Short mmCIF file of C-alpha atoms (C1' of nucleotides) in Angstrom, two decimals:
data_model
loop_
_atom_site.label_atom_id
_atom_site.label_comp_id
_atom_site.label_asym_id
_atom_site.label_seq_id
_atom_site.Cartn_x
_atom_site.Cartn_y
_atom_site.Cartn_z
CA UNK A 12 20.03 27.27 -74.17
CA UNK A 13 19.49 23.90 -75.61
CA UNK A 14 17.01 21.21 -74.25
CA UNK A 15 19.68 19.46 -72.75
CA UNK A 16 21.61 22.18 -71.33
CA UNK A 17 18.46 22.92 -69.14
CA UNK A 18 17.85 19.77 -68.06
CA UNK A 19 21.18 19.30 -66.72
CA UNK A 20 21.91 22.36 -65.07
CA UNK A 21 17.91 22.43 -63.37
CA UNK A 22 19.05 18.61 -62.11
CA UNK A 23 22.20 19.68 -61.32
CA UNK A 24 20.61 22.40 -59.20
CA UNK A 25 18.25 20.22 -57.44
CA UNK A 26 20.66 17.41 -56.81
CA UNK A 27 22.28 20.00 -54.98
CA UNK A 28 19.90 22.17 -53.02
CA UNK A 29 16.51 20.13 -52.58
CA UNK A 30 15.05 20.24 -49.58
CA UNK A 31 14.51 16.87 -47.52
CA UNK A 32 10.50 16.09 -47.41
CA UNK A 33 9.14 13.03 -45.79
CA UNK A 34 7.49 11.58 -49.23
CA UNK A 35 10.75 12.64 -50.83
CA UNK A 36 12.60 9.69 -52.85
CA UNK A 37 10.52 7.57 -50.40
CA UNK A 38 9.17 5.47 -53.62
CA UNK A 39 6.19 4.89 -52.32
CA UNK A 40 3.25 5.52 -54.49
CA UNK A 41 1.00 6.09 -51.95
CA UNK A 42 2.80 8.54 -49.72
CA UNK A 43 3.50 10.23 -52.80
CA UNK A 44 -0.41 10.35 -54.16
CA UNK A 45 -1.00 12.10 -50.61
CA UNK A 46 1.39 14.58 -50.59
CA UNK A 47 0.31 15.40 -54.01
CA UNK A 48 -3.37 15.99 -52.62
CA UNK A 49 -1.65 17.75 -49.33
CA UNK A 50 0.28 20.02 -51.07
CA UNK A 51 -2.87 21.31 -53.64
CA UNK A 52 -2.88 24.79 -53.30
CA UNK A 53 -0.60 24.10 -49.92
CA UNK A 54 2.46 25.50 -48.86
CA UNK A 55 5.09 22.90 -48.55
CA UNK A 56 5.62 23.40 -44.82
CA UNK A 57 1.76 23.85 -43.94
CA UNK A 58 1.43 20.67 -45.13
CA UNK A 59 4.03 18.34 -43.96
CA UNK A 60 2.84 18.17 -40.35
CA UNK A 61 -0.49 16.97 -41.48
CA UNK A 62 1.35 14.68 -43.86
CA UNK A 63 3.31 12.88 -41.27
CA UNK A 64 0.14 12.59 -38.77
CA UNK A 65 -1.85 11.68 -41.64
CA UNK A 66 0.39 8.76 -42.26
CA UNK A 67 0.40 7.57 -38.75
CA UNK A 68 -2.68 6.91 -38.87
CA UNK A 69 -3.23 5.42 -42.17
CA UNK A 70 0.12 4.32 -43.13
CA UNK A 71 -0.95 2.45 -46.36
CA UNK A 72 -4.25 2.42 -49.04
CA UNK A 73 -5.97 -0.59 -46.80
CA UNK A 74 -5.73 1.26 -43.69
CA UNK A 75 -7.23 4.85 -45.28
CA UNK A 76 -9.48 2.83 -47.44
CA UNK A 77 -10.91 1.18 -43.81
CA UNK A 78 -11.26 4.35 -41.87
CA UNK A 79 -14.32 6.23 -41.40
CA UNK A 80 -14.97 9.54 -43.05
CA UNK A 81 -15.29 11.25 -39.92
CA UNK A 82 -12.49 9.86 -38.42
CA UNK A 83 -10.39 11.28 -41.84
CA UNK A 84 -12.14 15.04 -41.39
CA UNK A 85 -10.54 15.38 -38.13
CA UNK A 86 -6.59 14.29 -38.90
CA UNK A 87 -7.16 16.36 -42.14
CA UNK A 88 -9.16 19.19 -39.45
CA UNK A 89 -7.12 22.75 -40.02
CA UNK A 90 -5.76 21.44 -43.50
CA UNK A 91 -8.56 23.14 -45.52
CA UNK A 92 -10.41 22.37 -48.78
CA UNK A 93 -12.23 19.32 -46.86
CA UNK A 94 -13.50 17.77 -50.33
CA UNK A 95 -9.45 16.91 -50.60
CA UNK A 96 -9.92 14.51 -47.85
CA UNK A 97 -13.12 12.99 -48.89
CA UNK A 98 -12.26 12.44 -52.15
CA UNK A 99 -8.80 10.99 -50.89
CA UNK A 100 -10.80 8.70 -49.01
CA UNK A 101 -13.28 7.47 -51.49
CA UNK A 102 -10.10 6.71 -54.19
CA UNK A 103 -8.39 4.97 -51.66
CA UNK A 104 -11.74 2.67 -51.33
CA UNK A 105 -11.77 2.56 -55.61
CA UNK A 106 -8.18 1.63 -55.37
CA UNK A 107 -8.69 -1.41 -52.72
CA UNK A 108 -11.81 -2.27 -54.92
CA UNK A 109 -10.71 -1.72 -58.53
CA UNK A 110 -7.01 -1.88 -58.83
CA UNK A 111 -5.77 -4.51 -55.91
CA UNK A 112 -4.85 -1.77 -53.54
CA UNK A 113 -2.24 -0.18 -56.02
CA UNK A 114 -2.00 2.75 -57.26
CA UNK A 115 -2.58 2.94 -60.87
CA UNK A 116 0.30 3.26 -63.08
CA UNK A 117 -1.32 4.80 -66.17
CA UNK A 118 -3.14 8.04 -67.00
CA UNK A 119 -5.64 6.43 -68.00
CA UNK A 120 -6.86 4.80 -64.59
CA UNK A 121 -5.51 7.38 -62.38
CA UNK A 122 -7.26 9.77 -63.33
CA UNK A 123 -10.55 8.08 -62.64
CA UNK A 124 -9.67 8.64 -58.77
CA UNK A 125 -11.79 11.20 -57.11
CA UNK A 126 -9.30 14.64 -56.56
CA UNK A 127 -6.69 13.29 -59.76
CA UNK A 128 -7.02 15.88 -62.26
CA UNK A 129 -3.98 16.92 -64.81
CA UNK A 130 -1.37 18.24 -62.35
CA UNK A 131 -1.86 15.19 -59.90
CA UNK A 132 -1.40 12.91 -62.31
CA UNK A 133 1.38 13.97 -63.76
CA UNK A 134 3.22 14.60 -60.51
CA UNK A 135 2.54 10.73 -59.34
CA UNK A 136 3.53 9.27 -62.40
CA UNK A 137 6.30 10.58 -62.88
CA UNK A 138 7.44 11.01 -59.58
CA UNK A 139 6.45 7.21 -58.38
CA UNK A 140 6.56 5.67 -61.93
CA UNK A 141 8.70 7.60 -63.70
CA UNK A 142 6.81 8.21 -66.52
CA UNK A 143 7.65 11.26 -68.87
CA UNK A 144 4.83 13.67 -67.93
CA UNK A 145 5.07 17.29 -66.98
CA UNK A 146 3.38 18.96 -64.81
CA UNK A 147 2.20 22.40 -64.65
CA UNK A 148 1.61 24.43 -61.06
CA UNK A 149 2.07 27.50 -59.88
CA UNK A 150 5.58 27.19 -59.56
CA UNK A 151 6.20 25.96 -63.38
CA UNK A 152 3.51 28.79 -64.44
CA UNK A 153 6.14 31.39 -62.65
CA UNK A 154 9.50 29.96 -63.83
CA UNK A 155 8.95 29.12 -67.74
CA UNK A 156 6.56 32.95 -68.04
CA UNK A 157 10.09 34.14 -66.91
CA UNK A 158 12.06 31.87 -68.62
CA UNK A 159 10.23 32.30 -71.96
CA UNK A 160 8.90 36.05 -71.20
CA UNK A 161 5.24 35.08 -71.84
CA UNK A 162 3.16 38.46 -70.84
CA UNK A 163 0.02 36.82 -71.22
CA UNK A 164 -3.03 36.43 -68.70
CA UNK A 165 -1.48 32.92 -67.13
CA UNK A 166 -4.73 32.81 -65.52
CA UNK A 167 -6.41 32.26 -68.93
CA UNK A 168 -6.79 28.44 -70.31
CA UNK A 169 -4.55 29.47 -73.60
CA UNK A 170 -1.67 30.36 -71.69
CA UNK A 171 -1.70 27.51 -69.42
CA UNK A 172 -2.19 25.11 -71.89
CA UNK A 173 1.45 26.81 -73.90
CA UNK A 174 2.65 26.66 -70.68
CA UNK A 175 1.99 22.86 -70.36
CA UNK A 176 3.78 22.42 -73.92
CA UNK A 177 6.82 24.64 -73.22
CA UNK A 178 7.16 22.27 -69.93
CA UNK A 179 6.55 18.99 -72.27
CA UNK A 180 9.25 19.74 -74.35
CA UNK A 181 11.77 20.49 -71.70
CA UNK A 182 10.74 17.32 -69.79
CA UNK A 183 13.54 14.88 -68.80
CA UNK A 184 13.22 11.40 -70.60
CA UNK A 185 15.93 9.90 -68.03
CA UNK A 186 14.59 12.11 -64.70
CA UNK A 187 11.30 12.86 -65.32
CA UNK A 188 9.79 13.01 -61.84
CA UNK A 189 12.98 14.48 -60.67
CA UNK A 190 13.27 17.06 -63.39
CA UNK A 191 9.11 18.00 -62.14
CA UNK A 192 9.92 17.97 -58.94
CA UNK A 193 13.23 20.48 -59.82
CA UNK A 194 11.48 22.82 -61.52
CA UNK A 195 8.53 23.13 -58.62
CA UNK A 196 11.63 23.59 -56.03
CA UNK A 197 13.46 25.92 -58.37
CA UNK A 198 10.04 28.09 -58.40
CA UNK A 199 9.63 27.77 -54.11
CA UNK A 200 13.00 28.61 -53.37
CA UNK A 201 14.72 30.90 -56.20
CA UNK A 202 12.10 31.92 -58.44
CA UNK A 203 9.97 33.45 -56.19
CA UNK A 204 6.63 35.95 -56.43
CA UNK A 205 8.20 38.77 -55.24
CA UNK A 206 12.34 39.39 -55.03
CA UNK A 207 13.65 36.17 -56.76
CA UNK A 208 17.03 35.12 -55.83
CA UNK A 209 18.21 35.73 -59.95
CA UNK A 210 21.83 35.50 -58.89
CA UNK A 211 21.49 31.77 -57.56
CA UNK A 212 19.36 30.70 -60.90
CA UNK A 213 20.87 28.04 -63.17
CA UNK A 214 18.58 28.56 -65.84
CA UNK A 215 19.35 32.65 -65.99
CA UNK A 216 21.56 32.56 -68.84
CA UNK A 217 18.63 31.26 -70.69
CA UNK A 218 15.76 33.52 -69.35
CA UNK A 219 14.16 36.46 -71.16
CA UNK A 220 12.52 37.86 -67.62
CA UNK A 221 15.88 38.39 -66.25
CA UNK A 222 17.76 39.35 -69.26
CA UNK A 223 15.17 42.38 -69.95
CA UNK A 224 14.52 43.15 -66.01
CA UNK A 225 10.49 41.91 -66.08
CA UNK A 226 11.11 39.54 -63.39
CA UNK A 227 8.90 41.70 -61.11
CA UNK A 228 6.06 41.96 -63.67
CA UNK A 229 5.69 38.42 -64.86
CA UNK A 230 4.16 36.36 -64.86
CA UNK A 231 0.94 38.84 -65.53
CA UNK A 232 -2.38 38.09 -63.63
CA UNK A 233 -5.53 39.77 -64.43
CA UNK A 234 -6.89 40.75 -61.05
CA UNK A 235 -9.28 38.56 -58.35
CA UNK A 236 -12.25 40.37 -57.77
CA UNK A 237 -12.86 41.87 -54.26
CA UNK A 238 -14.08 39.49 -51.80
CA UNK A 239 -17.98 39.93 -50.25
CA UNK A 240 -18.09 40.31 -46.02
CA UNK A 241 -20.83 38.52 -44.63
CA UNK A 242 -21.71 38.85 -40.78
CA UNK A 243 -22.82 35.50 -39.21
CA UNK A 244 -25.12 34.84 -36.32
CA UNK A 245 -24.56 31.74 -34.67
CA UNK A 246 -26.17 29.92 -31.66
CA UNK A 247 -24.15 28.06 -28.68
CA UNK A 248 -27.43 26.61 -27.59
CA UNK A 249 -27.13 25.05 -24.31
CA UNK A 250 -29.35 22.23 -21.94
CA UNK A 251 -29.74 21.27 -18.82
CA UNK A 252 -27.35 18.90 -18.61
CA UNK A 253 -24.47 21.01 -19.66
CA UNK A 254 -24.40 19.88 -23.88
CA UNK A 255 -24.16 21.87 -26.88
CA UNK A 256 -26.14 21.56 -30.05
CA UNK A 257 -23.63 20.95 -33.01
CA UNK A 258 -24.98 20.38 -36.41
CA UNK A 259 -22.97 18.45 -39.18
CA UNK A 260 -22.70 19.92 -42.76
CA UNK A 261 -24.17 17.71 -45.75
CA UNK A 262 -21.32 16.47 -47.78
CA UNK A 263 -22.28 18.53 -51.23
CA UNK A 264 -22.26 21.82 -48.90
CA UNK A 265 -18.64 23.80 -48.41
CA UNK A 266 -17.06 22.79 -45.22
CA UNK A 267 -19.09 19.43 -45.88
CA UNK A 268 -18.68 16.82 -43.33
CA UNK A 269 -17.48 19.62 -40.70
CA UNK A 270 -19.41 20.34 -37.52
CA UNK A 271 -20.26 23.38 -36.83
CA UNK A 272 -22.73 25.56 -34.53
CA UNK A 273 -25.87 26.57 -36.44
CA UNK A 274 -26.49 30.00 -37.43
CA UNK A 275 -26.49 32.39 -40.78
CA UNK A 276 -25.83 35.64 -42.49
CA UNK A 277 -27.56 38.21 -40.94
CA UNK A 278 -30.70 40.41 -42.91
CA UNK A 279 -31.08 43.82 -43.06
CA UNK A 280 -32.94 45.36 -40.28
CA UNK A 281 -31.58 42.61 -38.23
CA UNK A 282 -29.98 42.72 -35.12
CA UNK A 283 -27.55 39.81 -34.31
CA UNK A 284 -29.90 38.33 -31.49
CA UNK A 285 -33.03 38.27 -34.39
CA UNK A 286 -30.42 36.44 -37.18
CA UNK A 287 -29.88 33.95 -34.70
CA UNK A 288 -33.17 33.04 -33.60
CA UNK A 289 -34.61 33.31 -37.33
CA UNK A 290 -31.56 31.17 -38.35
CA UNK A 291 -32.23 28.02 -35.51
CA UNK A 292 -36.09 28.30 -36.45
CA UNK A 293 -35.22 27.99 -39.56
CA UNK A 294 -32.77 25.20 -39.60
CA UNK A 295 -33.65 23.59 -36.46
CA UNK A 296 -37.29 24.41 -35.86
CA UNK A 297 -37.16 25.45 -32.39
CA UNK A 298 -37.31 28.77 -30.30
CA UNK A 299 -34.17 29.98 -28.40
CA UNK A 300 -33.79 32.80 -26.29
CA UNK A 301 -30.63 34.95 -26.59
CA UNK A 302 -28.43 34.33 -23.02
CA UNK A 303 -25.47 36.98 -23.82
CA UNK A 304 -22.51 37.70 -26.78
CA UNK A 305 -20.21 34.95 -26.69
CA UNK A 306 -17.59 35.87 -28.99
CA UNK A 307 -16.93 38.16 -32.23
CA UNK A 308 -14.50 36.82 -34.73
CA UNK A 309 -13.07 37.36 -38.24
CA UNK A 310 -12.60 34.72 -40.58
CA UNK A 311 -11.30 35.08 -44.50
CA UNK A 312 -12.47 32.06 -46.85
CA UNK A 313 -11.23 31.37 -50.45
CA UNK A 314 -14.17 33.74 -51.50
CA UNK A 315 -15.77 35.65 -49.38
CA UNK A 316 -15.14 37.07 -45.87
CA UNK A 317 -17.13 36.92 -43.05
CA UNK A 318 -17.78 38.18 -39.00
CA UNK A 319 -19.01 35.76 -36.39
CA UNK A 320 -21.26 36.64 -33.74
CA UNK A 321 -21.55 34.08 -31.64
CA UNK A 322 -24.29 34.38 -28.67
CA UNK A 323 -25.18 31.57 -25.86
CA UNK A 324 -28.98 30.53 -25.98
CA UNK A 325 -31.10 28.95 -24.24
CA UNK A 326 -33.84 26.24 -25.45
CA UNK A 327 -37.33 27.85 -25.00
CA UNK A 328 -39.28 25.24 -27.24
CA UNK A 329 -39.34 22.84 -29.92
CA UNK A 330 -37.03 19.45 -30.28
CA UNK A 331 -34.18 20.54 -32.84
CA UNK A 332 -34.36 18.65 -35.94
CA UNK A 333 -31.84 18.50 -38.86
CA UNK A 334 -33.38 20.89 -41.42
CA UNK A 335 -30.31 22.85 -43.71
CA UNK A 336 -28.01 19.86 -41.81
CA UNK A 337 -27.27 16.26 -42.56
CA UNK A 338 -27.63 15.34 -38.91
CA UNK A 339 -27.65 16.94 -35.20
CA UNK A 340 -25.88 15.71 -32.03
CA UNK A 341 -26.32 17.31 -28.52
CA UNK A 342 -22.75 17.20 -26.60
CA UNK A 343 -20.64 17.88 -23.98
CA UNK A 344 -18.12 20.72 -24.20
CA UNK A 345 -15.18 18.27 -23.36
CA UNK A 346 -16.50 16.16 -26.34
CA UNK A 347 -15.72 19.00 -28.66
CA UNK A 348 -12.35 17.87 -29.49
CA UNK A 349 -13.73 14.75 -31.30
CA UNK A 350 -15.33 16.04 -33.84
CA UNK A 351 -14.01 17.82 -36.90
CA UNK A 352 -14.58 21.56 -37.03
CA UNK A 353 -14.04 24.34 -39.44
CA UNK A 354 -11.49 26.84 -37.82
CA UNK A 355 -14.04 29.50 -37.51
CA UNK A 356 -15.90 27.30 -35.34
CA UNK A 357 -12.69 25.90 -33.70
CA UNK A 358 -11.92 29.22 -32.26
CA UNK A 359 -15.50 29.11 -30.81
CA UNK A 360 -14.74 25.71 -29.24
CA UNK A 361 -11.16 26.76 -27.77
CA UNK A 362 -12.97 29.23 -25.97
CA UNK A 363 -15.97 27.51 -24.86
CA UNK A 364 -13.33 24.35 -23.33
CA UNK A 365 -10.92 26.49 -21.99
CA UNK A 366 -14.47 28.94 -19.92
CA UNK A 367 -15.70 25.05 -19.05
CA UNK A 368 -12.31 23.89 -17.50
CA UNK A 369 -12.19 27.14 -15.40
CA UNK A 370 -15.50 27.03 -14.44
CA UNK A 371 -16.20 30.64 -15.48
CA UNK A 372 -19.35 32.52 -17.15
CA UNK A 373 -21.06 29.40 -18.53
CA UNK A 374 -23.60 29.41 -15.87
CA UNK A 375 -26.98 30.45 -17.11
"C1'" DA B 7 -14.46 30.19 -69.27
"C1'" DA B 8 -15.77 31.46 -64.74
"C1'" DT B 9 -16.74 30.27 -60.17
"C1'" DC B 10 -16.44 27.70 -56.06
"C1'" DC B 11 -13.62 25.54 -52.55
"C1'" DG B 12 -9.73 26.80 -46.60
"C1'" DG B 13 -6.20 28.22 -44.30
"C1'" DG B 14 -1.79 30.16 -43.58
"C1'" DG B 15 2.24 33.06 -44.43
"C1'" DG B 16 4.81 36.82 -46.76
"C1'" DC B 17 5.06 41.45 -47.74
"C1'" DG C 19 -4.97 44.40 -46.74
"C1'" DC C 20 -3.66 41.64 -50.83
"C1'" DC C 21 -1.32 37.89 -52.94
"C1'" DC C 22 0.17 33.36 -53.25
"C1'" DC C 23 0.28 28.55 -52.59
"C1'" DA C 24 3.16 21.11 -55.91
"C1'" DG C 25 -5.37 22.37 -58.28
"C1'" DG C 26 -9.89 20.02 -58.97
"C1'" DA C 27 -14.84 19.96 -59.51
"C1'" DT C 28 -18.75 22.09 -61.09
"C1'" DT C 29 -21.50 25.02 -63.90
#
DNA sequence: AATCCGGGGGC
DNA sequence: GCCCCAGGATT
C-alpha cells in the first residue's frame, strides 16, 4: 500500500467514525494543549469529565495562569499524576509572561513549557497549527508494530524511535493533525490490545500482523516487574474542638501539593499502633495515643502497592510541626472537601464526613 | 536506559 | 490479578 493510499483510506475512516470530544475541531489551542496533558497516559473517557470542569473554571491561559495552585490540585483532584497539573499551571504563567498569552506555534518554544515533551508537541501542532509532525503514543506504537510486523521490544528507545520514522513518513502534508489524531482513534477503537476489530480496519490490506495472524502477539513488551506492597500507618489525630491534623506534601515529593493524613510504612516488629506513633513523632514531633482502627484500605499506585491502616488518635503532647511536610493545618471534618486529596486519603475522608454528619463513633 | 509518577477500566 | 492508557521528568 502506497503512502497515499494510507492516508486516504485512515482519513477516510476517521471522517467517518470519529468520536465527538469536547476539544475536538474546537481550534482552540488552548483547549487542545489541555486535553493533550489530560489525556497523558488517560483514557479518553476518564478524562473528558475533568476536561470540561477544568475548563469551567479556567476557560482560557489568563484565567489558569491567575489561579492558585491549590485551587488547580483540587479540579484536577482524582485525575492522577498531580505534577500534570502543576506543570500545566506554571506554562500557562510562562505563556502569559513569555509568549503574550499564546500558545507557541513552533517546536522550538513549545517545548520549553513545563509537561511538553515529544508526543505533546507534536499532537498541538499539528492538531491546532497544522504543522506536519507525527506523533507517537501508545496507540501509533500498536497500529504501525501491526501494520509493519515489528517484533521488537517497543518498550526499548530503538524501536520507538523506528516507530516515530515509520509514522513521519506516513504523515499527511494536507491533514496532518487530522491524520494524528486518525491513527490514535484507529488504535482506541479498532486496533485494540486484546481482540481487534480486523474486519472493520482500512489499513488491513496493507498490514503484516493481520496477514500472518500475530495480531495477538504484537506489539511485543518485555515484562513490568512485580510491584512492592507496602502497609501504611496513618494517624486521624483529633482535638478538642472537633479538627483534624492534615499535612500538605512538598511539591518535589509524589502526590506533591496533595493533603494527606500523616503516617508511614510500617517496620518490622511493628504493630500498626507503634508505626503510627513512630511515624507522627517523627514527622510531627508530638506524642499521640492510639483511640481505635479507623479504616483498612487497598490502594495500587503506578509502582508499588500499598495497605492503609488508618487509626483515630488522640494528642497526648507536643505542638505538631511540619517536619517530612511543607506545611500543617488543623481542620474541621466538613472542611475536608476543600482541600485536594490523594484518593487513598479521599476514601479516608468520605468516611470520616459521612460518621460526622451522622453523628456516630467519633466521640472519644 | 531505567525508574518514577495515579487512577481507572477491561479482561 | 495483570495490562493498558493521546507520556514526561529525572537519574
Amino acid at each position: 500500500m502506497t503512502n497515499t493510499e494510507f492516508q486516504s483510506r485512515l482519513l477516510n475512516w476517521y471522517d467517518q467514525n470519529k468520536r465527538s470530544m469536547p476539544w475536538r475541531d474546537c481550534g482552540d489551542p488552548y483547549k487542545i494543549w489541555l486535553s493533550e496533558i489530560m489525556l497523558q497516559q488517560t483514557r479518553v473517557d476518564q478524562a473528558t469529565p475533568y476536561f470540561e470542569r477544568f475548563v469551567d473554571h479556567y476557560p482560557s491561559v489568563n484565567a489558569l495562569a491567575e489561579a492558585d495552585q491549590q485551587d488547580v490540585l483540587k479540579v484536577w483532584e482524582g485525575l492522577g499524576y498531580y505534577s500534570r497539573a502543576r506543570n500545566l499551571h506554571a506554562a500557562a504563567q510562562l505563556v502569559v509572561d513569555d509568549f503574550d498569552g499564546r500558545v507557541p506555534d513552533s517546536w522550538d518554544d513549545i517545548t520549553k513549557l513545563k509537561g511538553v515533551g515529544p508526543y505533546t508537541a507534536s499532537a498541538v501542532l499539528s492538531i491546532a497549527f497544522q504543522k506536519k509532525y507525527a506523533v507517537v503514543d501508545g496507540n501509533v506504537i500498536r497500529v504501525l508494530s501491526r501494520y509493519h510486523g515489528i517484533d521488537e521490544d517497543v518498550r526499548s528507545t530503538k524501536t520507538k524511535n523506528g516507530i516515530q520514522e515509520h509514522a513521519d513518513e506516513l504523515i499527511s502534508e494536507e491533514r496532518p493533525g487530522d491524520f494524528n489524531q486518525a491513527l490514535m482513534e484507529l488504535g482506541a477503537t479498532i486496533c485494540t490490545p486484546s481482540n481487534p476489530d480486523c474486519g472493520s480496519c482500512p489499513l488491513q490490506d496493507g498490514c503484516v500482523a493481520y496477514k500472518t495472524a500475530r495480531t495477538e502477539e504484537l506489539p511485543y513488551k518485555s515484562k513490568k516487574k512485580k510491584r512492592p506492597h507496602h502497609q501504611i500507618g496513618v494517624g486521624i489525630v483529633r482535638n478538642q474542638k472537633d479538627q483534624v491534623l492534615i499535612a500538605l506534601r512538598p511539591d518535589d515529593a509524589m502526590l506533591g501539593g496533595l493533603w494527606e493524613f500523616p503516617g508511614g510504612k510500617q517496620e518490622s516488629g511493628e504493630t500498626f499502633p507503634d508505626t503510627v506513633k513512630r511515624e507522627l513523632h517523627e514527622e510531627l514531633d508530638i506524642t499521640v495515643s492510639i483511640i481505635k482502627p479507623f479504616m483498612k484500605l487497598d490502594h495500587a499506585y503506578s509502582h508499588f502497592k500499598i495497605t492503609l491502616h488508618a487509626y483515630l488518635c488522640e494528642l497526648e503532647e507536643g505542638k505538631p510541626e511540619p517536619r517530612t511536610s511543607q506545611e500543617i493545618r488543623w481542620i474541621a471534618i466538613d472542611e475536608l472537601t476543600e482541600y485536594p486529596f490523594p484518593k487513598a486519603n479521599r476514601r479516608l475522608t468520605e468516611k470520616l464526613m459521612n460518621l460526622n454528619k451522622g453523628q456516630q463513633e467519633l466521640e472519644i
